Short mmCIF file of C-alpha atoms in Angstrom, two decimals:
data_model
loop_
_atom_site.label_atom_id
_atom_site.label_comp_id
_atom_site.label_asym_id
_atom_site.label_seq_id
_atom_site.Cartn_x
_atom_site.Cartn_y
_atom_site.Cartn_z
CA UNK A 227 35.27 -6.69 21.98
CA UNK A 228 34.12 -7.97 18.59
CA UNK A 229 33.04 -5.28 16.18
CA UNK A 230 29.30 -5.17 15.50
CA UNK A 231 28.28 -6.20 12.00
CA UNK A 232 26.42 -3.37 10.28
CA UNK A 233 23.39 -4.43 8.23
CA UNK A 234 23.46 -2.90 4.77
CA UNK A 235 20.46 -0.86 3.63
CA UNK A 236 19.03 -1.73 0.20
CA UNK A 237 18.34 1.71 -1.29
CA UNK A 238 16.68 0.26 -4.42
CA UNK A 239 14.14 -1.54 -2.25
CA UNK A 240 13.32 1.69 -0.43
CA UNK A 241 12.86 3.54 -3.73
CA UNK A 242 10.59 0.78 -5.01
CA UNK A 243 8.44 1.03 -1.87
CA UNK A 244 8.13 4.80 -2.34
CA UNK A 245 7.23 4.47 -6.02
CA UNK A 246 4.60 1.79 -5.48
CA UNK A 247 3.21 3.10 -2.18
CA UNK A 248 3.60 -0.31 -0.53
CA UNK A 249 4.79 -0.56 3.08
CA UNK A 250 8.49 -1.03 3.75
CA UNK A 251 8.65 -3.47 6.66
CA UNK A 252 11.28 -4.76 9.08
CA UNK A 253 10.54 -7.54 11.59
CA UNK A 254 12.63 -8.51 14.60
CA UNK A 255 12.07 -10.59 17.74
CA UNK A 256 14.93 -9.48 19.99
CA UNK A 257 15.90 -6.04 18.62
CA UNK A 258 19.69 -6.35 18.94
CA UNK A 259 21.68 -3.12 18.69
CA UNK A 260 22.62 -3.69 15.05
CA UNK A 261 18.95 -4.15 14.15
CA UNK A 262 18.04 -0.94 15.96
CA UNK A 263 20.73 0.89 13.95
CA UNK A 264 19.48 -0.77 10.74
CA UNK A 265 15.92 0.48 11.35
CA UNK A 266 17.25 4.00 11.96
CA UNK A 267 19.36 3.85 8.79
CA UNK A 268 16.34 2.74 6.74
CA UNK A 269 14.29 5.62 8.13
CA UNK A 270 17.05 8.11 7.23
CA UNK A 271 17.27 6.86 3.64
CA UNK A 272 13.47 6.76 3.36
CA UNK A 273 13.10 10.37 4.50
CA UNK A 274 16.06 11.55 2.40
CA UNK A 275 14.57 9.96 -0.72
CA UNK A 276 11.40 11.93 0.02
CA UNK A 277 13.33 15.19 0.58
CA UNK A 278 12.06 15.28 4.16
CA UNK A 279 15.42 15.72 5.86
CA UNK A 280 13.88 18.05 8.44
CA UNK A 281 12.21 15.00 10.01
CA UNK A 282 15.26 12.74 10.28
CA UNK A 283 16.52 13.65 13.74
CA UNK A 284 13.14 13.92 15.45
CA UNK A 285 11.53 10.88 13.85
CA UNK A 286 14.63 8.76 14.46
CA UNK A 287 14.36 9.48 18.18
CA UNK A 288 10.64 8.70 18.20
CA UNK A 289 11.05 5.44 16.30
CA UNK A 290 13.77 4.25 18.71
CA UNK A 291 11.49 5.08 21.64
CA UNK A 292 8.58 3.14 20.12
CA UNK A 293 10.51 0.00 19.14
CA UNK A 294 12.12 -0.20 22.56
CA UNK A 295 8.74 0.20 24.25
CA UNK A 296 7.40 -2.57 22.02
CA UNK A 297 10.35 -4.78 22.97
CA UNK A 298 9.72 -4.09 26.66
CA UNK A 299 6.01 -4.91 26.29
CA UNK A 300 6.89 -8.29 24.77
CA UNK A 301 9.44 -8.94 27.52
CA UNK A 302 6.78 -8.13 30.10
CA UNK A 303 4.52 -10.87 28.68
CA UNK A 304 7.26 -13.46 29.05
CA UNK A 305 8.21 -12.25 32.54
CA UNK A 306 4.64 -12.34 33.89
CA UNK A 307 4.07 -15.78 32.42
CA UNK A 308 7.29 -17.05 34.05
CA UNK A 309 6.22 -15.60 37.39
CA UNK A 310 2.74 -17.10 36.95
CA UNK A 311 1.20 -13.66 37.35
CA UNK A 312 -1.90 -12.45 35.54
CA UNK A 313 -1.07 -9.33 33.56
CA UNK A 314 -4.72 -8.24 33.54
CA UNK A 315 -5.19 -8.53 37.30
CA UNK A 316 -4.53 -5.22 39.14
CA UNK A 317 -2.84 -6.77 42.17
CA UNK A 318 -0.74 -9.18 40.06
CA UNK A 319 0.26 -6.30 37.78
CA UNK A 320 1.40 -4.19 40.70
CA UNK A 321 3.30 -7.15 42.18
CA UNK A 322 5.01 -8.01 38.90
CA UNK A 323 6.15 -4.49 38.12
CA UNK A 324 7.99 -4.18 41.47
CA UNK A 325 10.97 -6.22 40.23
CA UNK A 326 10.31 -6.35 36.48
CA UNK A 327 13.05 -3.93 35.44
CA UNK A 328 15.78 -5.35 37.69
CA UNK A 329 14.96 -9.02 37.01
CA UNK A 330 14.80 -8.67 33.24
CA UNK A 331 17.91 -6.52 32.93
CA UNK A 332 20.00 -9.03 34.86
CA UNK A 333 18.79 -11.93 32.69
CA UNK A 334 17.87 -10.18 29.46
CA UNK A 335 19.26 -12.85 27.08
CA UNK A 336 16.91 -15.44 28.54
CA UNK A 337 13.84 -13.23 28.19
CA UNK A 338 14.71 -12.18 24.65
CA UNK A 339 15.20 -15.79 23.60
CA UNK A 340 11.82 -16.65 25.10
CA UNK A 341 10.27 -13.82 23.08
CA UNK A 342 11.68 -15.34 19.92
CA UNK A 343 10.41 -18.83 20.80
CA UNK A 344 6.93 -17.49 21.52
CA UNK A 345 6.83 -15.49 18.28
CA UNK A 346 6.57 -12.13 20.03
CA UNK A 347 7.73 -9.91 17.17
CA UNK A 348 8.27 -6.20 16.66
CA UNK A 349 7.38 -4.97 13.20
CA UNK A 350 8.25 -1.53 11.84
CA UNK A 351 6.46 -0.24 8.74
CA UNK A 352 7.16 2.89 6.66
CA UNK A 353 4.86 3.98 3.86
CA UNK A 354 4.12 7.06 1.77
CA UNK A 355 0.77 7.90 0.18
CA UNK A 356 -0.89 11.15 -0.83
CA UNK A 357 2.01 13.35 0.31
CA UNK A 358 1.94 11.82 3.78
CA UNK A 359 4.27 9.45 5.62
CA UNK A 360 2.83 6.65 7.73
CA UNK A 361 5.00 5.05 10.38
CA UNK A 362 3.74 2.03 12.33
CA UNK A 363 5.28 -0.03 15.10
CA UNK A 364 3.49 -3.30 15.87
CA UNK A 365 4.25 -5.83 18.55
CA UNK A 366 2.64 -9.22 19.10
CA UNK A 367 0.96 -8.40 22.40
CA UNK A 368 -2.30 -6.59 23.04
CA UNK A 369 -2.34 -3.83 25.63
CA UNK A 370 -4.00 -4.56 28.91
CA UNK A 371 -6.60 -2.10 30.19
CA UNK A 372 -4.07 -0.73 32.69
CA UNK A 373 -1.38 -0.20 30.06
CA UNK A 374 -3.84 1.42 27.66
CA UNK A 375 -5.04 3.86 30.33
CA UNK A 376 -1.50 4.69 31.44
CA UNK A 377 -0.35 5.44 27.90
CA UNK A 378 -3.33 7.58 27.02
CA UNK A 379 -3.15 9.41 30.32
CA UNK A 380 0.47 10.32 29.63
CA UNK A 381 -0.29 11.35 26.05
CA UNK A 382 -3.11 13.58 27.25
CA UNK A 383 -0.99 15.11 29.99
CA UNK A 384 1.93 15.59 27.58
CA UNK A 385 -0.24 17.83 25.41
CA UNK A 386 -0.31 20.37 28.26
CA UNK A 387 3.41 21.10 27.99
CA UNK A 388 5.36 23.26 25.57
CA UNK A 389 8.74 21.87 26.57
CA UNK A 390 10.17 18.69 28.01
CA UNK A 391 11.32 20.50 31.15
CA UNK A 392 7.75 21.30 32.15
CA UNK A 393 6.78 17.65 32.26
CA UNK A 394 9.89 15.90 33.59
CA UNK A 395 9.05 16.14 37.30
CA UNK A 396 5.47 14.94 36.92
CA UNK A 397 5.82 12.30 34.23
CA UNK A 398 9.03 10.46 35.06
CA UNK A 399 7.85 6.98 36.05
CA UNK A 400 10.38 4.97 38.03
CA UNK A 401 8.42 1.74 37.77
CA UNK A 402 8.39 1.54 33.97
CA UNK A 403 10.60 4.43 32.87
CA UNK A 404 8.46 5.27 29.80
CA UNK A 405 6.89 8.52 30.94
CA UNK A 406 9.71 10.92 30.12
CA UNK A 407 10.42 9.28 26.76
CA UNK A 408 6.78 9.52 25.80
CA UNK A 409 6.62 13.22 26.70
CA UNK A 410 9.69 14.01 24.60
CA UNK A 411 8.32 11.95 21.72
CA UNK A 412 4.96 13.72 21.64
CA UNK A 413 6.62 17.14 21.76
CA UNK A 414 9.05 16.21 18.99
CA UNK A 415 6.27 14.85 16.79
CA UNK A 416 4.24 17.98 17.31
CA UNK A 417 7.20 20.06 16.15
CA UNK A 418 7.57 18.11 12.86
CA UNK A 419 3.90 18.31 11.96
CA UNK A 420 1.98 15.57 13.78
CA UNK A 421 -1.51 16.41 15.03
CA UNK A 422 -3.39 14.64 17.84
CA UNK A 423 -5.69 12.99 15.28
CA UNK A 424 -2.75 11.45 13.45
CA UNK A 425 -1.19 9.68 16.43
CA UNK A 426 -2.90 6.46 17.47
CA UNK A 427 -2.25 3.61 19.87
CA UNK A 428 -4.65 0.72 19.34
CA UNK A 429 -4.89 -2.98 20.15
CA UNK A 430 -6.47 -5.35 17.63
CA UNK A 431 -6.05 -8.90 16.34
CA UNK A 432 -3.50 -9.75 19.03
CA UNK A 433 -1.25 -6.78 18.27
CA UNK A 434 -0.51 -3.37 19.74
CA UNK A 435 -0.14 -0.81 16.96
CA UNK A 436 1.33 2.65 17.35
CA UNK A 437 0.59 4.64 14.20
CA UNK A 438 1.92 8.07 13.20
CA UNK A 439 0.86 9.92 10.04
CA UNK A 440 3.04 12.89 9.18
CA UNK A 441 2.45 15.30 6.29
CA UNK A 442 5.22 16.40 3.97
CA UNK A 443 6.40 19.91 4.72
CA UNK A 444 3.83 22.53 3.69
CA UNK A 445 6.11 23.92 0.99
CA UNK A 446 6.79 20.47 -0.44
CA UNK A 447 3.07 19.68 -0.62
CA UNK A 448 2.35 22.96 -2.39
CA UNK A 449 5.21 22.53 -4.82
CA UNK A 450 4.25 18.99 -5.80
CA UNK A 451 0.62 20.05 -6.10
CA UNK A 452 1.51 22.98 -8.38
CA UNK A 453 3.82 20.95 -10.60
CA UNK A 454 1.26 18.16 -10.76
CA UNK A 455 -1.40 20.67 -11.81
CA UNK A 456 0.79 21.71 -14.71
CA UNK A 457 1.07 18.11 -15.80
CA UNK A 458 -2.66 17.48 -15.40
CA UNK A 459 -3.29 20.21 -17.99
CA UNK A 460 -1.82 17.82 -20.54
CA UNK A 461 -4.90 15.64 -20.15
CA UNK A 462 -6.73 18.26 -22.24
CA UNK A 463 -4.32 17.51 -25.05
CA UNK A 464 -4.76 13.74 -24.95
CA UNK A 465 -6.32 12.10 -27.98
CA UNK A 466 -10.02 11.45 -27.75
CA UNK A 467 -11.29 7.93 -27.20
CA UNK A 468 -11.64 6.15 -30.60
CA UNK A 469 -14.82 7.35 -32.30
CA UNK A 470 -15.90 3.93 -33.55
CA UNK A 471 -15.79 2.56 -30.01
CA UNK A 472 -17.50 5.66 -28.60
CA UNK A 473 -20.28 5.17 -31.18
CA UNK A 474 -20.81 1.52 -30.21
CA UNK A 475 -20.92 2.55 -26.56
CA UNK A 476 -23.64 5.08 -27.39
CA UNK A 477 -25.67 2.30 -29.02
CA UNK A 478 -25.22 0.12 -25.93
CA UNK A 479 -26.42 2.95 -23.69
CA UNK A 480 -29.48 3.66 -25.87
CA UNK A 481 -32.49 1.94 -24.20
CA UNK A 482 -34.14 1.57 -27.60
CA UNK A 483 -31.25 -0.41 -29.07
CA UNK A 484 -31.52 -4.12 -29.80
CA UNK A 485 -28.75 -6.69 -29.44
CA UNK A 486 -28.80 -6.99 -33.23
CA UNK A 487 -27.96 -3.26 -33.52
CA UNK A 488 -24.91 -3.73 -31.31
CA UNK A 489 -23.85 -6.83 -33.27
CA UNK A 490 -24.12 -4.92 -36.55
CA UNK A 491 -21.98 -2.04 -35.26
CA UNK A 492 -19.29 -4.43 -33.97
CA UNK A 493 -19.25 -6.49 -37.18
CA UNK A 494 -18.29 -3.33 -39.11
CA UNK A 495 -14.95 -3.29 -37.24
CA UNK A 496 -12.66 -6.22 -38.04
CA UNK A 497 -10.46 -5.86 -34.94
CA UNK A 498 -13.45 -5.59 -32.58
CA UNK A 499 -15.06 -8.61 -34.21
CA UNK A 500 -11.90 -10.66 -33.73
CA UNK A 501 -11.50 -9.59 -30.10
CA UNK A 502 -15.14 -10.35 -29.24
CA UNK A 503 -14.96 -13.82 -30.78
CA UNK A 504 -11.67 -14.43 -29.00
CA UNK A 505 -13.26 -13.46 -25.67
CA UNK A 506 -16.35 -15.68 -25.95
CA UNK A 507 -14.28 -18.62 -27.19
CA UNK A 508 -11.90 -18.38 -24.25
CA UNK A 509 -11.86 -20.89 -21.38
CA UNK A 510 -13.97 -18.48 -19.32
CA UNK A 511 -17.11 -19.29 -21.32
CA UNK A 512 -16.38 -23.04 -21.56
CA UNK A 513 -18.38 -23.46 -24.79
CA UNK A 514 -18.89 -26.99 -26.09
CA UNK A 515 -18.21 -25.77 -29.63
CA UNK A 516 -16.59 -22.56 -30.98
CA UNK A 517 -18.80 -19.51 -31.47
CA UNK A 518 -18.46 -17.95 -34.94
CA UNK A 519 -21.52 -15.67 -35.01
CA UNK A 520 -21.20 -12.04 -33.87
CA UNK A 521 -24.90 -12.02 -32.93
CA UNK A 522 -24.43 -15.05 -30.67
CA UNK A 523 -21.19 -13.64 -29.28
CA UNK A 524 -22.95 -10.41 -28.27
CA UNK A 525 -25.61 -12.39 -26.41
CA UNK A 526 -22.98 -14.52 -24.66
CA UNK A 527 -20.83 -11.56 -23.59
CA UNK A 528 -23.76 -9.44 -22.41
CA UNK A 529 -23.85 -5.65 -22.33
CA UNK A 530 -21.42 -5.32 -19.42
CA UNK A 531 -18.93 -7.70 -21.02
CA UNK A 532 -19.07 -5.87 -24.36
CA UNK A 533 -18.71 -2.48 -22.68
CA UNK A 534 -15.64 -3.65 -20.76
CA UNK A 535 -14.18 -5.10 -23.96
CA UNK A 536 -14.65 -1.74 -25.69
CA UNK A 537 -12.94 0.15 -22.87
CA UNK A 538 -10.01 -2.27 -22.98
CA UNK A 539 -9.51 -2.13 -26.73
CA UNK A 540 -10.09 1.63 -26.96
CA UNK A 541 -7.57 2.35 -24.21
CA UNK A 542 -4.93 0.15 -25.78
CA UNK A 543 -5.43 1.70 -29.21
CA UNK A 544 -5.09 5.19 -27.77
CA UNK A 545 -2.28 4.62 -25.28
CA UNK A 546 -0.08 2.18 -27.20
CA UNK A 547 0.72 4.62 -30.00
CA UNK A 548 4.51 4.79 -30.51
CA UNK A 549 4.95 2.36 -27.62
CA UNK A 550 8.61 1.77 -26.80
CA UNK A 551 10.14 -1.02 -24.73
CA UNK A 552 9.40 0.67 -21.39
CA UNK A 553 5.72 1.09 -22.26
CA UNK A 554 5.54 -2.45 -23.59
CA UNK A 555 6.81 -3.62 -20.20
CA UNK A 556 4.03 -1.63 -18.51
CA UNK A 557 1.46 -3.22 -20.82
CA UNK A 558 2.88 -6.70 -20.19
CA UNK A 559 2.43 -6.06 -16.47
CA UNK A 560 -1.11 -4.79 -17.15
CA UNK A 561 -1.98 -7.99 -19.06
CA UNK A 562 -0.65 -10.10 -16.20
CA UNK A 563 -2.63 -8.15 -13.58
CA UNK A 564 -5.75 -8.42 -15.74
CA UNK A 565 -5.28 -12.19 -16.06
CA UNK A 566 -4.65 -12.59 -12.33
CA UNK A 567 -7.64 -10.38 -11.43
CA UNK A 568 -10.05 -12.28 -13.64
CA UNK A 569 -8.94 -15.75 -12.58
CA UNK A 570 -8.81 -14.86 -8.89
CA UNK A 571 -12.31 -13.39 -9.15
CA UNK A 572 -13.61 -16.55 -10.84
CA UNK A 573 -12.08 -18.80 -8.19
CA UNK A 574 -12.58 -16.78 -5.01
CA UNK A 575 -15.31 -14.21 -5.70
CA UNK A 576 -17.59 -16.09 -8.10
CA UNK A 577 -20.70 -15.18 -6.08
CA UNK A 578 -20.11 -11.51 -6.98
CA UNK A 579 -21.02 -11.53 -10.68
CA UNK A 580 -20.21 -7.87 -11.34
CA UNK A 581 -16.79 -8.28 -9.72
CA UNK A 582 -16.00 -11.22 -12.03
CA UNK A 583 -17.25 -9.34 -15.09
CA UNK A 584 -15.27 -6.17 -14.30
CA UNK A 585 -12.09 -7.87 -13.07
CA UNK A 586 -10.23 -8.10 -16.37
CA UNK A 587 -10.80 -4.55 -17.58
CA UNK A 588 -10.02 -3.06 -14.15
CA UNK A 589 -6.81 -5.08 -13.94
CA UNK A 590 -5.81 -4.12 -17.47
CA UNK A 591 -6.32 -0.38 -16.94
CA UNK A 592 -5.17 0.00 -13.31
CA UNK A 593 -1.87 1.65 -14.32
CA UNK A 594 -3.36 3.93 -16.99
CA UNK A 595 -1.96 7.00 -15.21
CA UNK A 596 1.55 5.56 -15.20
CA UNK A 597 1.32 4.79 -18.92
CA UNK A 598 0.11 8.32 -19.63
CA UNK A 599 2.95 9.75 -17.55
CA UNK A 600 5.52 7.69 -19.42
CA UNK A 601 3.96 8.66 -22.77
CA UNK A 602 3.82 12.38 -22.03
CA UNK A 603 7.00 12.59 -20.02
CA UNK A 604 9.41 13.31 -22.87
CA UNK A 605 7.21 16.06 -24.28
CA UNK A 606 7.11 18.01 -21.03
CA UNK A 607 10.52 17.07 -19.59
CA UNK A 608 12.03 20.53 -20.06
CA UNK A 609 9.04 22.31 -18.54
CA UNK A 610 8.84 20.00 -15.53
CA UNK A 611 12.60 20.25 -15.06
CA UNK A 612 12.41 24.05 -15.06
CA UNK A 613 9.52 24.07 -12.59
CA UNK A 614 11.35 21.70 -10.24
CA UNK A 615 14.47 23.88 -10.33
CA UNK A 616 12.44 27.04 -9.81
CA UNK A 617 10.80 25.58 -6.70
CA UNK A 618 13.91 23.75 -5.49
CA UNK A 619 12.12 20.41 -5.71
CA UNK A 620 14.13 17.31 -6.51
CA UNK A 621 13.16 16.29 -10.03
CA UNK A 622 13.91 12.68 -9.10
CA UNK A 623 11.48 12.87 -6.17
CA UNK A 624 8.76 14.41 -8.33
CA UNK A 625 9.16 11.70 -10.96
CA UNK A 626 9.15 8.92 -8.34
CA UNK A 627 6.02 10.27 -6.71
CA UNK A 628 4.19 11.13 -9.89
CA UNK A 629 5.04 7.99 -11.85
CA UNK A 630 4.54 6.02 -8.64
CA UNK A 631 1.84 6.48 -6.02
CA UNK A 632 0.36 9.65 -7.53
CA UNK A 633 -0.40 8.11 -10.93
CA UNK A 634 -3.73 6.71 -9.70
CA UNK A 635 -5.28 10.18 -9.61
CA UNK A 636 -4.07 10.99 -13.13
CA UNK A 637 -5.42 7.70 -14.48
CA UNK A 638 -8.77 8.33 -12.80
CA UNK A 639 -9.04 11.79 -14.39
CA UNK A 640 -8.37 10.29 -17.81
CA UNK A 641 -10.95 7.56 -17.23
CA UNK A 642 -13.50 10.21 -16.25
CA UNK A 643 -12.69 12.21 -19.39
CA UNK A 644 -13.41 9.12 -21.46
CA UNK A 645 -16.69 8.49 -19.58
CA UNK A 646 -15.63 5.16 -18.09
CA UNK A 647 -17.95 3.55 -15.50
CA UNK A 648 -17.35 4.76 -11.95
CA UNK A 649 -16.14 1.33 -10.79
CA UNK A 650 -13.22 1.48 -13.26
CA UNK A 651 -12.45 5.07 -12.23
CA UNK A 652 -12.41 4.05 -8.55
CA UNK A 653 -10.15 1.05 -9.08
CA UNK A 654 -7.65 3.16 -11.05
CA UNK A 655 -7.71 5.88 -8.38
CA UNK A 656 -7.41 3.62 -5.31
CA UNK A 657 -5.51 0.54 -6.48
CA UNK A 658 -2.52 1.51 -4.31
CA UNK A 659 -4.76 2.39 -1.36
CA UNK A 660 -7.67 -0.11 -1.53
CA UNK A 661 -8.95 0.46 1.99
CA UNK A 662 -9.69 4.08 1.05
CA UNK A 663 -11.88 3.05 -1.90
CA UNK A 664 -15.66 3.71 -1.74
CA UNK A 665 -17.48 0.82 -0.11
CA UNK A 666 -19.22 -0.31 -3.30
CA UNK A 667 -15.85 -0.58 -5.08
CA UNK A 668 -13.71 -1.87 -2.21
CA UNK A 669 -13.83 -5.58 -3.05
CA UNK A 670 -12.80 -5.20 -6.68
CA UNK A 671 -10.17 -2.62 -5.72
CA UNK A 672 -8.71 -5.09 -3.21
CA UNK A 673 -8.79 -7.72 -5.98
CA UNK A 674 -6.78 -5.56 -8.41
CA UNK A 675 -4.46 -4.35 -5.62
CA UNK A 676 -3.76 -7.96 -4.64
CA UNK A 677 -3.23 -9.03 -8.27
CA UNK A 678 -0.84 -6.12 -8.81
CA UNK A 679 1.24 -6.99 -5.75
CA UNK A 680 1.09 -10.72 -6.55
CA UNK A 681 2.65 -9.97 -9.94
CA UNK A 682 5.39 -7.94 -8.25
CA UNK A 683 5.82 -10.65 -5.59
CA UNK A 684 6.52 -13.20 -8.34
CA UNK A 685 9.25 -10.87 -9.63
CA UNK A 686 10.81 -10.56 -6.15
CA UNK A 687 9.94 -6.85 -5.92
CA UNK A 688 7.69 -7.09 -2.85
CA UNK A 689 7.53 -9.34 0.19
CA UNK A 690 4.75 -11.09 2.08
CA UNK A 691 4.76 -8.51 4.88
CA UNK A 692 3.97 -5.74 2.40
CA UNK A 693 0.48 -7.05 1.54
CA UNK A 694 -2.58 -5.54 3.25
CA UNK A 695 -4.00 -8.09 5.71
CA UNK A 696 -7.53 -7.52 4.42
CA UNK A 697 -6.45 -8.48 0.90
CA UNK A 698 -4.73 -11.65 2.14
CA UNK A 699 -7.87 -12.62 4.07
CA UNK A 700 -10.05 -12.09 1.00
CA UNK A 701 -8.13 -14.85 -0.77
CA UNK A 702 -7.67 -17.14 2.21
CA UNK A 703 -3.93 -16.50 2.58
CA UNK A 704 -2.75 -16.95 6.18
CA UNK A 705 1.00 -17.45 5.68
CA UNK A 706 3.75 -16.86 3.15
CA UNK A 707 3.74 -20.44 1.96
CA UNK A 708 0.14 -20.03 0.84
CA UNK A 709 1.03 -16.85 -1.03
CA UNK A 710 3.99 -18.52 -2.70
CA UNK A 711 1.88 -21.45 -3.90
CA UNK A 712 -0.77 -19.12 -5.33
CA UNK A 713 1.87 -16.96 -7.02
CA UNK A 714 3.45 -19.97 -8.72
CA UNK A 715 0.07 -21.30 -9.90
CA UNK A 716 -0.95 -17.96 -11.35
CA UNK A 717 2.41 -17.46 -13.06
CA UNK A 718 2.27 -20.92 -14.64
CA UNK A 719 -1.29 -20.35 -15.87
CA UNK A 720 -0.41 -16.92 -17.29
CA UNK A 721 2.60 -18.23 -19.18
CA UNK A 722 0.50 -21.03 -20.63
CA UNK A 723 -2.20 -18.56 -21.68
CA UNK A 724 0.30 -16.18 -23.30
#
C-alpha cells in the first residue's frame, strides 16, 4: 500500500491569522483521509499557539465529527439527485434513506467525484477574537426541514444527559448513524466550555453552517485581562495631543467662529498650511487651477475635512516620534489603507458623503493601538515579562494577542482620550470585527476592514476565503478574480500616488 502523503502545516500562516483576527480557512470537496488529518493538525497548532492545549483532544474529535457529517450531507444531495428523489418530500426522504448508507459506501469514489463536479464543498474556519475561539464548518447544501428538526431534536435531547452512556440506547440512529456522534460531541463541548447559546446550526445563502464559540480558559482570560490592564495604564503617560492642533479644533467647535478665524489659525502653522493646500490640490477636489489661498482652501475642505486633517497630522506628530523601521512599516501600511479606503469610498460609496469624507482619516488611524503598543513595548518589556512569568502566561501569546487582535481596544481608548469623533473611535475599535460595529458606523468600518485586508491580500498574507462576505458584497466582489483585479488596480494607483 502506498504511503499517504502528509500535508505540511504552515505555522507562520496560523500565527498571522491569530495576530490579525482573520479566519483561517480550509476548503475541500471530497475530504480524503490526508485532508482530514491536515485539518486536525491545523487545529492542534492553532490551539497550541493560543495556549489552549486543554481543548485539543475534545475539539479535534468534534471537528472530525462535523466535517464528516458535512461530507455525508453533500453525498446525500448527489445520491438523491441520482435516484431522482426529492430530498424535501417526506416519503421520498424515507425511501432514499433506506439504502443510502450501503449504496454510497460501495460506490463512494463516484459520489465524491460528483460532489467535486457540482461544487459541493466543505469549508472549515478557525478564528480568534476577544479571548474567544470561533470554529465553523460550512457545506454547500442547505438543511431540509426534516434534517433541521432531527438535528435540533438530538441536540435538545443530548442536553438531558451527563454522560454518553445515558444516551447511547436512545440516540443511536441506524439509518443515518449520526445520533451517537452528536451526543458525544455536545457532551465534550460542554466539558471544554461551550454553552447552549454558543452552538448554532443554521442554513443560509445555500449553506449549512455549524458554528461553535468557545471561550479561553477562565484563568487565561483573567490573566490576559490583568496584564492588559497594566499596559492600559500607560495611556495616562502618553503625550497630549499637540496643543496647536487642539486649539484649532476648539475654534472649529466654537459656534461663534467664522471660516476666516479658522483660516487665520491654520496659516500660523507652516506644516498645517502646507498639508491643507496639498489636500485641496489633490485629485480628489479636481480643481481647474491650483488653490493657493488658505481662506479658499478652508472653504473647499469644509469643517469635517479640516477636522479630519487635524486628527491625521496630530496623530502622526505624536506617534511618529523616534520612529524606527518597524514603526515606519506600520505607518506605510496605514498610508496604504488610508489611500485604499478613500478611493474605494469615492468609487463605491459616493452617495454616502460622510463615509467618503471620513474614509482617509479612519484608514490612516485604524492601527493606532498597534503603533502605541510598538512604541511603548520596549519601555515596559521587563514589567510585562515579569507579569507573564508570574501568571504562567506565554509572553509570546500575550504579545501576539495584544499587538494583534486586541490592539483595537487600546487604539480606541487613546482616540477617546484625544477627543476624536465617535466614528473614528468605532472604526479603530472594530476594524478587525466590522460586523460588531454600531450600526451607524458599520459601513465605514467594513470599508476600512476591507481596505486593510486588501492591502494584506496584495502582500500574499491573506486569502480570498478570509474576507467577510458582507465586505465583499459591499464592493461587488463575487469571486477571487474580481478581488485580484481590484487589488492590482489599487496597488498600481497607490504606487503612482506615492
